[in-house]
XYZ file of C-alpha atoms in Angstrom:
596
model
C 96.379 0.893 -3.687
C 97.849 3.839 -1.755
C 96.476 7.328 -2.188
C 99.724 8.460 -3.755
C 99.483 5.711 -6.370
C 95.862 6.625 -7.001
C 96.734 10.264 -7.488
C 99.733 9.548 -9.682
C 97.350 8.091 -12.262
C 95.336 11.284 -12.388
C 95.156 14.170 -14.765
C 96.175 17.748 -14.268
C 94.735 19.451 -11.207
C 94.843 22.943 -12.712
C 91.598 24.850 -12.251
C 90.452 27.700 -14.408
C 88.622 30.718 -13.111
C 87.573 33.541 -15.337
C 87.456 36.981 -13.695
C 85.886 38.487 -16.783
C 82.618 36.640 -16.429
C 80.777 33.660 -17.901
C 82.450 31.516 -15.281
C 79.949 28.801 -16.106
C 81.336 28.655 -19.614
C 85.035 29.072 -18.952
C 85.917 25.710 -17.547
C 88.963 23.686 -16.649
C 90.355 21.347 -19.236
C 90.496 18.609 -16.655
C 86.699 18.844 -16.389
C 85.614 16.605 -19.177
C 82.330 18.386 -19.767
C 83.860 21.692 -20.715
C 86.299 23.170 -23.117
C 88.558 25.763 -21.553
C 89.466 28.747 -23.665
C 89.443 31.382 -20.959
C 92.145 34.049 -21.379
C 92.098 35.077 -17.728
C 94.628 34.163 -15.024
C 94.471 30.775 -13.362
C 94.114 29.520 -9.840
C 96.064 26.412 -9.056
C 94.367 23.898 -6.812
C 97.707 22.588 -5.485
C 100.442 25.248 -5.464
C 103.822 24.276 -6.826
C 105.886 27.237 -5.651
C 104.530 27.809 -2.209
C 103.408 25.620 0.620
C 101.214 28.338 2.082
C 98.146 26.580 3.443
C 95.689 29.513 3.101
C 95.810 29.057 -0.655
C 93.964 25.802 -0.114
C 91.510 26.714 2.553
C 89.239 29.317 0.980
C 85.701 27.953 0.927
C 86.883 24.368 0.563
C 84.328 21.610 1.233
C 84.838 19.071 3.988
C 86.506 16.412 1.803
C 89.131 18.935 0.694
C 89.898 20.035 4.233
C 90.157 16.434 5.351
C 92.640 15.875 2.544
C 95.185 18.333 3.987
C 97.066 15.751 6.092
C 97.764 13.890 2.881
C 99.137 17.032 1.249
C 101.302 17.812 4.283
C 102.682 14.323 4.658
C 104.967 13.598 1.752
C 102.301 13.147 -0.929
C 102.598 16.527 -2.637
C 105.606 15.560 -4.739
C 103.619 12.678 -6.202
C 100.987 15.118 -7.386
C 103.564 17.402 -8.988
C 104.256 14.874 -11.715
C 100.772 15.275 -13.185
C 100.368 19.042 -12.643
C 101.094 21.841 -15.089
C 102.323 25.170 -13.791
C 99.986 27.881 -15.067
C 101.515 31.345 -15.200
C 99.021 34.151 -15.980
C 98.100 32.762 -19.366
C 95.748 30.108 -20.615
C 96.986 26.536 -20.233
C 94.789 23.602 -21.047
C 96.595 20.934 -19.088
C 97.031 17.683 -20.927
C 98.139 14.304 -19.709
C 98.737 10.949 -21.261
C 96.377 9.517 -18.692
C 93.310 11.365 -20.011
C 91.248 9.069 -22.241
C 89.468 11.168 -24.842
C 86.392 8.974 -24.566
C 85.800 10.307 -21.029
C 85.636 13.961 -22.104
C 82.222 15.517 -22.748
C 83.873 18.359 -24.691
C 87.067 17.918 -26.709
C 89.112 21.086 -27.352
C 89.560 21.904 -31.017
C 93.114 21.590 -32.455
C 93.096 25.354 -32.994
C 93.736 25.654 -29.273
C 96.592 23.179 -29.251
C 99.093 26.036 -29.040
C 97.680 26.841 -25.615
C 98.184 23.306 -24.349
C 101.772 23.144 -23.251
C 103.437 23.019 -19.852
C 105.580 25.918 -18.761
C 109.213 25.645 -19.785
C 111.466 24.016 -17.185
C 108.357 22.919 -15.332
C 110.397 20.296 -13.509
C 112.156 23.029 -11.522
C 108.922 23.732 -9.693
C 108.619 20.140 -8.577
C 111.850 20.541 -6.647
C 110.749 23.733 -4.892
C 110.055 22.289 -1.463
C 110.644 18.913 0.150
C 108.456 17.373 2.788
C 110.445 14.978 4.902
C 107.795 13.848 7.351
C 106.909 10.177 7.502
C 104.132 9.133 5.076
C 100.889 8.361 6.880
C 97.802 6.526 5.741
C 94.797 8.814 5.728
C 91.256 7.533 5.864
C 87.911 9.098 6.606
C 86.118 7.541 9.528
C 82.788 5.788 8.846
C 80.801 8.715 10.306
C 82.702 11.123 8.036
C 82.002 8.920 5.015
C 78.322 8.762 5.912
C 78.178 12.513 6.393
C 79.494 13.090 2.861
C 77.299 10.446 1.243
C 74.119 11.568 3.000
C 74.552 15.319 2.597
C 72.177 15.520 -0.400
C 69.890 12.557 0.171
C 66.119 13.000 0.079
C 63.217 10.594 0.609
C 59.494 10.972 0.035
C 56.737 8.514 0.894
C 53.617 8.803 -1.242
C 50.215 8.459 0.466
C 48.424 5.414 -0.928
C 45.371 7.563 -1.589
C 45.934 11.225 -2.444
C 42.284 12.263 -2.633
C 41.920 11.527 -6.341
C 43.220 8.074 -6.998
C 45.255 5.265 -5.498
C 48.957 5.801 -6.188
C 51.060 3.085 -7.780
C 54.173 4.662 -6.227
C 55.158 3.841 -2.663
C 57.806 6.572 -2.600
C 61.180 7.532 -3.929
C 64.729 8.098 -2.712
C 67.173 10.475 -4.380
C 70.739 11.598 -3.828
C 73.647 13.387 -5.490
C 77.417 13.096 -5.147
C 79.341 15.992 -6.718
C 82.542 15.638 -8.709
C 82.441 19.006 -10.451
C 82.559 22.205 -8.417
C 79.854 23.375 -8.537
C 77.937 20.212 -9.325
C 76.460 20.277 -12.843
C 73.735 17.655 -12.236
C 70.231 18.525 -11.113
C 67.143 16.519 -10.060
C 63.426 17.208 -9.786
C 60.329 15.467 -8.473
C 56.755 16.738 -8.332
C 53.156 15.569 -8.088
C 50.748 16.788 -10.771
C 47.866 18.440 -8.911
C 45.465 19.288 -11.758
C 45.939 15.986 -13.522
C 47.120 12.623 -12.237
C 50.532 11.109 -11.745
C 54.037 12.064 -10.686
C 57.004 13.525 -12.580
C 60.584 12.616 -11.716
C 63.741 13.548 -13.597
C 67.522 13.844 -13.605
C 69.416 16.482 -15.571
C 73.079 16.309 -16.537
C 74.667 19.675 -17.346
C 77.778 20.380 -19.384
C 79.749 23.585 -20.007
C 78.459 24.677 -16.600
C 75.318 24.159 -14.547
C 73.235 27.081 -15.854
C 71.227 25.076 -18.380
C 70.608 22.053 -16.142
C 69.444 24.404 -13.382
C 66.985 26.168 -15.691
C 65.635 22.930 -17.169
C 65.178 21.364 -13.710
C 63.084 24.382 -12.674
C 61.014 24.788 -15.834
C 60.499 21.505 -17.687
C 57.917 20.005 -15.317
C 55.740 23.110 -15.635
C 55.802 22.789 -19.423
C 54.872 19.101 -19.153
C 52.083 19.795 -16.643
C 50.627 22.540 -18.842
C 50.798 20.234 -21.872
C 48.729 17.651 -19.952
C 46.024 20.086 -18.804
C 42.569 19.963 -20.413
C 41.298 22.984 -22.328
C 38.897 24.082 -19.552
C 41.665 24.156 -16.928
C 43.935 26.196 -19.203
C 41.134 28.725 -19.697
C 40.532 28.911 -15.953
C 44.238 29.577 -15.294
C 44.423 32.265 -17.986
C 41.297 34.003 -16.672
C 42.775 33.995 -13.164
C 45.935 35.700 -14.441
C 43.913 38.265 -16.373
C 41.763 39.164 -13.362
C 44.620 39.063 -10.866
C 43.148 36.170 -8.905
C 45.210 33.451 -7.256
C 46.316 30.722 -9.627
C 45.485 27.085 -9.258
C 48.583 25.205 -8.094
C 49.844 22.970 -10.888
C 52.651 21.080 -9.172
C 53.558 20.004 -5.671
C 57.366 19.913 -5.545
C 59.364 17.424 -3.494
C 62.743 19.086 -3.003
C 65.874 18.774 -0.936
C 66.862 22.115 0.669
C 69.816 22.298 -1.731
C 67.491 22.086 -4.757
C 66.887 25.789 -5.206
C 64.837 27.863 -7.664
C 66.051 31.076 -9.300
C 63.878 33.840 -7.851
C 65.403 36.492 -10.106
C 64.259 34.735 -13.279
C 60.830 33.600 -12.036
C 58.927 36.397 -13.791
C 60.723 35.790 -17.096
C 60.082 32.057 -16.851
C 56.404 32.611 -15.986
C 55.854 34.917 -18.962
C 57.332 32.346 -21.352
C 55.182 29.600 -19.822
C 52.066 31.770 -20.084
C 52.726 32.397 -23.776
C 52.900 28.632 -24.236
C 49.563 27.891 -22.569
C 47.931 30.768 -24.477
C 49.017 29.115 -27.707
C 47.647 25.784 -26.474
C 44.297 27.475 -25.782
C 44.235 28.956 -29.276
C 45.142 25.640 -30.912
C 42.697 23.536 -28.885
C 39.016 24.272 -29.377
C 38.051 22.000 -26.497
C 36.403 19.386 -28.709
C 38.907 16.649 -27.819
C 39.310 15.645 -24.178
C 41.910 12.906 -24.632
C 45.473 13.910 -23.819
C 48.276 12.008 -25.516
C 51.007 11.799 -22.858
C 53.725 10.958 -25.376
C 52.853 13.954 -27.537
C 52.622 16.197 -24.462
C 56.118 15.173 -23.331
C 57.643 15.763 -26.766
C 55.953 19.161 -27.143
C 57.055 20.269 -23.663
C 60.719 19.358 -24.272
C 60.828 21.062 -27.657
C 58.975 24.174 -26.517
C 61.217 24.741 -23.488
C 64.332 24.424 -25.625
C 62.848 26.864 -28.114
C 62.085 29.346 -25.304
C 65.660 29.040 -23.976
C 66.938 29.932 -27.438
C 64.458 32.765 -27.980
C 65.114 34.372 -24.583
C 68.838 34.483 -25.359
C 68.211 36.084 -28.757
C 65.818 38.740 -27.457
C 67.824 39.542 -24.323
C 66.547 41.406 -21.272
C 66.857 45.033 -20.093
C 68.011 43.730 -16.728
C 71.744 43.113 -17.109
C 71.716 40.197 -14.655
C 68.875 38.411 -16.447
C 70.411 39.160 -19.831
C 73.616 37.505 -18.697
C 71.702 34.581 -17.136
C 69.698 33.684 -20.249
C 72.878 33.741 -22.341
C 74.675 31.462 -19.900
C 71.724 29.061 -20.005
C 71.650 29.032 -23.803
C 75.394 28.572 -24.339
C 75.684 25.773 -21.766
C 73.777 22.513 -22.186
C 71.917 19.740 -20.376
C 70.558 16.269 -21.014
C 67.324 15.120 -19.380
C 65.673 11.838 -18.440
C 62.116 12.251 -17.122
C 59.551 9.691 -15.982
C 55.788 10.283 -15.788
C 53.979 7.681 -13.687
C 50.168 7.591 -13.725
C 48.701 4.401 -12.301
C 50.186 1.563 -14.332
C 51.152 3.863 -17.212
C 54.849 4.680 -17.202
C 56.294 7.053 -19.805
C 60.019 7.846 -19.970
C 61.179 10.819 -22.047
C 64.924 10.898 -22.622
C 67.176 13.447 -24.302
C 70.878 12.606 -24.090
C 72.768 9.895 -22.234
C 71.150 9.624 -18.804
C 69.208 6.395 -18.334
C 66.027 4.878 -16.932
C 66.245 1.279 -15.724
C 63.372 -0.880 -14.497
C 64.042 -3.434 -11.737
C 62.063 -6.634 -12.289
C 61.889 -9.473 -9.746
C 61.549 -12.877 -11.382
C 59.602 -15.795 -9.943
C 62.760 -17.342 -8.501
C 63.565 -14.116 -6.629
C 66.392 -13.042 -8.950
C 66.575 -9.577 -10.456
C 66.656 -8.495 -14.084
C 67.096 -5.068 -15.649
C 64.797 -3.657 -18.328
C 66.159 -0.602 -20.123
C 63.527 2.087 -20.747
C 65.733 4.625 -22.509
C 68.351 4.740 -25.248
C 71.593 6.687 -25.086
C 71.780 9.394 -27.726
C 75.442 9.142 -28.618
C 77.791 7.477 -31.067
C 77.143 4.020 -29.578
C 73.545 4.237 -30.834
C 73.482 3.223 -34.514
C 70.022 4.721 -35.047
C 71.220 8.084 -33.766
C 74.185 8.015 -36.120
C 71.884 7.236 -39.024
C 69.458 10.001 -38.017
C 72.218 12.608 -37.935
C 73.582 11.597 -41.317
C 70.111 11.731 -42.899
C 69.488 15.244 -41.552
C 72.568 16.678 -43.265
C 74.012 16.564 -46.794
C 76.036 13.560 -47.900
C 79.082 15.821 -48.167
C 79.036 16.052 -44.334
C 78.728 12.310 -43.723
C 82.318 12.052 -42.516
C 82.416 15.287 -40.514
C 79.085 15.409 -38.675
C 80.365 12.755 -36.251
C 84.109 12.519 -35.673
C 85.820 10.521 -32.935
C 82.370 9.520 -31.650
C 81.412 13.168 -31.051
C 79.076 15.608 -32.699
C 81.339 17.675 -34.991
C 84.225 16.142 -33.065
C 83.273 18.057 -29.896
C 80.048 17.055 -28.141
C 79.365 13.577 -26.781
C 75.522 13.596 -26.469
C 73.618 13.962 -29.755
C 70.543 15.475 -28.079
C 70.498 18.198 -25.432
C 68.843 21.387 -24.203
C 70.692 24.653 -24.800
C 74.039 24.292 -26.611
C 73.076 26.974 -29.119
C 76.578 26.783 -30.565
C 75.360 23.619 -32.275
C 71.943 25.040 -33.241
C 72.229 28.688 -34.287
C 73.587 29.916 -37.583
C 77.045 31.505 -37.532
C 75.560 34.934 -38.271
C 73.109 34.663 -35.379
C 75.837 33.574 -32.975
C 78.042 36.506 -33.939
C 75.175 38.983 -33.687
C 74.126 37.823 -30.214
C 77.706 37.778 -28.939
C 78.520 41.228 -30.303
C 75.370 42.755 -28.817
C 75.726 40.869 -25.528
C 77.545 41.851 -22.351
C 81.325 42.246 -22.302
C 81.715 39.030 -20.333
C 80.187 37.134 -23.248
C 82.070 38.994 -25.964
C 85.412 38.495 -24.209
C 84.928 34.773 -23.680
C 86.812 32.659 -26.206
C 84.472 29.678 -25.863
C 81.369 31.570 -26.910
C 83.153 33.053 -29.937
C 84.487 29.674 -31.045
C 82.639 28.189 -34.043
C 82.679 24.362 -34.274
C 84.593 22.952 -37.258
C 82.697 21.861 -40.402
C 79.734 23.943 -39.265
C 77.712 24.224 -42.494
C 74.054 23.186 -42.039
C 72.836 23.869 -38.484
C 71.068 22.844 -36.377
C 73.114 19.765 -35.550
C 71.560 19.238 -32.133
C 67.987 18.741 -30.954
C 66.221 18.535 -27.588
C 63.397 16.353 -28.914
C 63.071 13.384 -26.540
C 62.653 9.724 -27.326
C 59.589 8.562 -25.395
C 59.201 4.971 -24.188
C 55.951 3.565 -22.798
C 55.745 0.664 -20.344
C 52.684 -0.767 -18.628
C 53.597 -1.674 -15.071
C 53.247 -5.263 -13.848
C 53.332 -6.645 -10.283
C 56.877 -7.927 -10.837
C 58.085 -4.403 -11.718
C 59.397 -3.340 -8.328
C 61.322 -0.109 -8.893
C 62.679 2.381 -11.415
C 66.184 3.880 -11.367
C 66.764 7.253 -13.044
C 70.417 8.254 -13.067
C 72.894 10.455 -14.895
C 75.783 8.871 -16.763
C 78.061 9.224 -13.740
C 76.458 6.051 -12.365
C 76.353 4.050 -15.587
C 80.037 4.761 -16.267
C 80.970 2.962 -13.048
C 78.364 0.194 -12.762
C 76.674 -2.288 -15.085
C 72.893 -2.044 -15.278
C 72.422 -5.575 -13.935
C 74.567 -4.780 -10.890
C 72.579 -1.598 -10.290
C 69.269 -3.451 -10.311
C 70.595 -6.307 -8.180
C 72.020 -3.980 -5.509
C 68.853 -1.904 -5.291
C 66.610 -4.981 -5.368
C 68.499 -6.742 -2.602
C 68.542 -3.544 -0.559
C 64.775 -3.005 -0.877
C 63.940 -6.616 -0.061
C 66.504 -6.941 2.735
C 68.209 -9.875 1.073
C 71.677 -8.381 0.672
C 72.893 -9.846 3.962
C 71.640 -13.366 3.168
C 73.067 -13.926 -0.330
C 76.228 -16.049 -0.654
C 79.384 -14.035 -1.241
C 80.495 -14.206 -4.883
C 84.217 -13.968 -5.532
C 83.953 -13.833 -9.327
C 86.614 -16.431 -10.070
C 89.257 -14.806 -7.864
C 91.444 -17.013 -5.686
C 90.407 -16.131 -2.144
C 92.268 -17.268 0.924
C 90.521 -18.331 4.098
C 91.678 -15.116 5.735
C 90.229 -12.996 2.918
C 86.905 -14.823 3.130
C 86.874 -14.269 6.872
C 87.448 -10.571 6.238
C 84.537 -10.411 3.764
C 82.215 -12.123 6.227
C 83.359 -9.831 9.033
C 82.714 -6.813 6.821
C 79.226 -8.048 6.044
C 78.469 -8.493 9.755
C 79.744 -4.990 10.462
C 77.530 -3.517 7.765
C 74.484 -5.048 9.376
C 74.852 -2.623 12.265
C 72.740 0.489 12.180
C 75.837 2.667 11.764
C 76.415 1.409 8.235
C 72.832 0.692 7.203
C 71.641 3.241 4.648
C 68.118 4.532 4.979
C 68.077 5.717 1.364
C 68.306 3.421 -1.675
C 70.065 6.077 -3.786
C 72.682 6.576 -1.070
C 73.224 2.820 -0.888
C 73.743 2.715 -4.664
C 76.220 5.614 -4.616
C 78.149 3.878 -1.824
C 78.567 0.850 -4.091
C 79.314 2.903 -7.203
C 82.208 4.689 -5.520
C 83.470 2.045 -3.107
C 82.947 -1.368 -4.729
C 85.957 -3.671 -4.933
C 86.587 -6.612 -7.277
C 84.345 -8.835 -5.146
C 81.336 -6.529 -5.546
C 81.374 -5.425 -1.920
C 82.030 -1.961 -0.531
C 85.677 -1.459 0.410
C 85.793 1.222 3.102
C 89.423 2.032 2.341
C 88.654 2.613 -1.336
C 85.485 4.573 -0.507
C 87.427 6.757 1.916
C 90.134 7.493 -0.641
C 87.645 8.463 -3.343
C 85.660 10.736 -1.024
C 88.866 12.326 0.320
C 89.865 13.691 -3.073
C 89.575 17.493 -3.250
C 87.405 19.091 -5.896
C 90.429 19.695 -8.131
C 91.058 15.957 -8.383
C 87.673 14.282 -7.925
C 86.552 14.944 -11.510
C 89.579 13.041 -12.803
C 88.197 9.772 -11.452
C 84.429 10.058 -11.768
C 81.555 12.267 -12.887
C 78.746 13.861 -10.892
C 76.304 11.136 -9.836
C 72.578 11.830 -9.458
C 70.117 9.020 -8.738
C 66.369 8.704 -8.155
C 65.007 5.304 -7.097
C 61.199 5.019 -7.445
C 59.551 2.124 -5.607
C 56.265 0.801 -6.964
C 53.297 -0.536 -4.990
C 52.903 -4.070 -6.348
C 49.502 -4.538 -4.673
C 48.057 -1.460 -6.363
C 49.602 -2.388 -9.712
C 48.140 -5.887 -9.369
C 44.721 -4.435 -8.537
C 44.803 -2.335 -11.708
C 45.643 -5.481 -13.660
C 42.803 -7.484 -12.092
C 40.249 -4.770 -12.880
C 40.881 -5.317 -16.553
């Protein structure tokens, strides 16, 4: 398929930017995680009146700049057909190609009057002709690798860390943005005062503020929840006397995984209040820590603190604005705690945890360790209906969305689905002008009668590791929307065991000519060179998720096209993808099993 044909299937490329503030909350309609109600002027990603190149080039990432030859060479008119001309007023751009099931937020019909193309829009498609000869445009393999590997991170765990033998060999992680800025986050840390490792992926919506805050804070809440009473007392006494604190976590971060320095004091004070309450509640008589209970309490307490901080506000205008952005945006979370052979997965939302199991015959099978909290989960639907009056049975979930708007049924933040109407109005009216002027924050969901409708309480799954359990994949829904779980496990398993170059090529029932088979074999031989060999399992998985063809192999032409799309168009074809692949030490796991 040519790039022009690929683009002609897309949705509107109009991008929203709000000069009045809350840019995290005023989002483009073509971004399926957000609902755009911003009254400010618009910036068009691909201009329809002018061919002036500087309009494109401001702070564009490499894929966008590499896409310019396509724009200059006779492809622009193809894009016009799916673009709305936005003229200093709000336009939520709609297209018949946008499946509603792909949108995280669905605009309410009250905003339908905004969603119309400018009159005589076709005139703008005739504004300028480009007569140069169409040219195929592909990224080179080094350019593709540069994009795919920009956010990859690997960590190898020492077999003995001074306290116990680790059941984790190491982990690989990576991210591929589709939103700008990316709304996904990831975290990994070793628990220093207890045992085990924490790893998690966080999928933001309505902006990245909430996912950023949760990725920074949640592991501290979990670590504190796991600490014994004596350690909590020691930490509190150190704070009181001004002594240095015991380190709780050792973080394993990519340079792009930043922490908010401005909010660190606010976050610390909230965390300290939490451990003070744990000290008061625990007399020290019981020494056993229930990991499942600790995970649930940590999730719920952090969400409660996010809500409380937004209600109380802060004298510092920047922090006051930050806590409100965090509270009004949202994030799902999928976190794994690995301690020896004990694996706990706490999930809130629709990210997933998948265990890769190698059978005796060498084949791979997938074991799901989390459940999606959305309309496809019958138990979630039943839970929601039981928590609200029977009169709301038909309105609490409409079109497979919470109140017809939100796809995940559990999430951090999203106070628009948790606070009462009076509380929302009071906070907005007393908040900064950027918040009060933003139409999204003032919008009340339809049939909003008995809040809260949303919870951050996780569903915790326990699994005792076995020698055949080789790895764990944590990933946001951007991966699972493009790949089946069995394919994910097979690709990672074959990559880790080095068998992916020795398996017979499967054509899946397609009629393949001798020439096509020769091409597939040639491609496999090429991939065996060090230029194409990924050193990171998450990168390898992303390469397949974006570039796989109908034969299950990576098509460089397809991969190049997808990575060449500028930020205004990328979100039309896929979501942010964040992956962590955790590899287990089968020998250590087997030793644990033999001891018992």
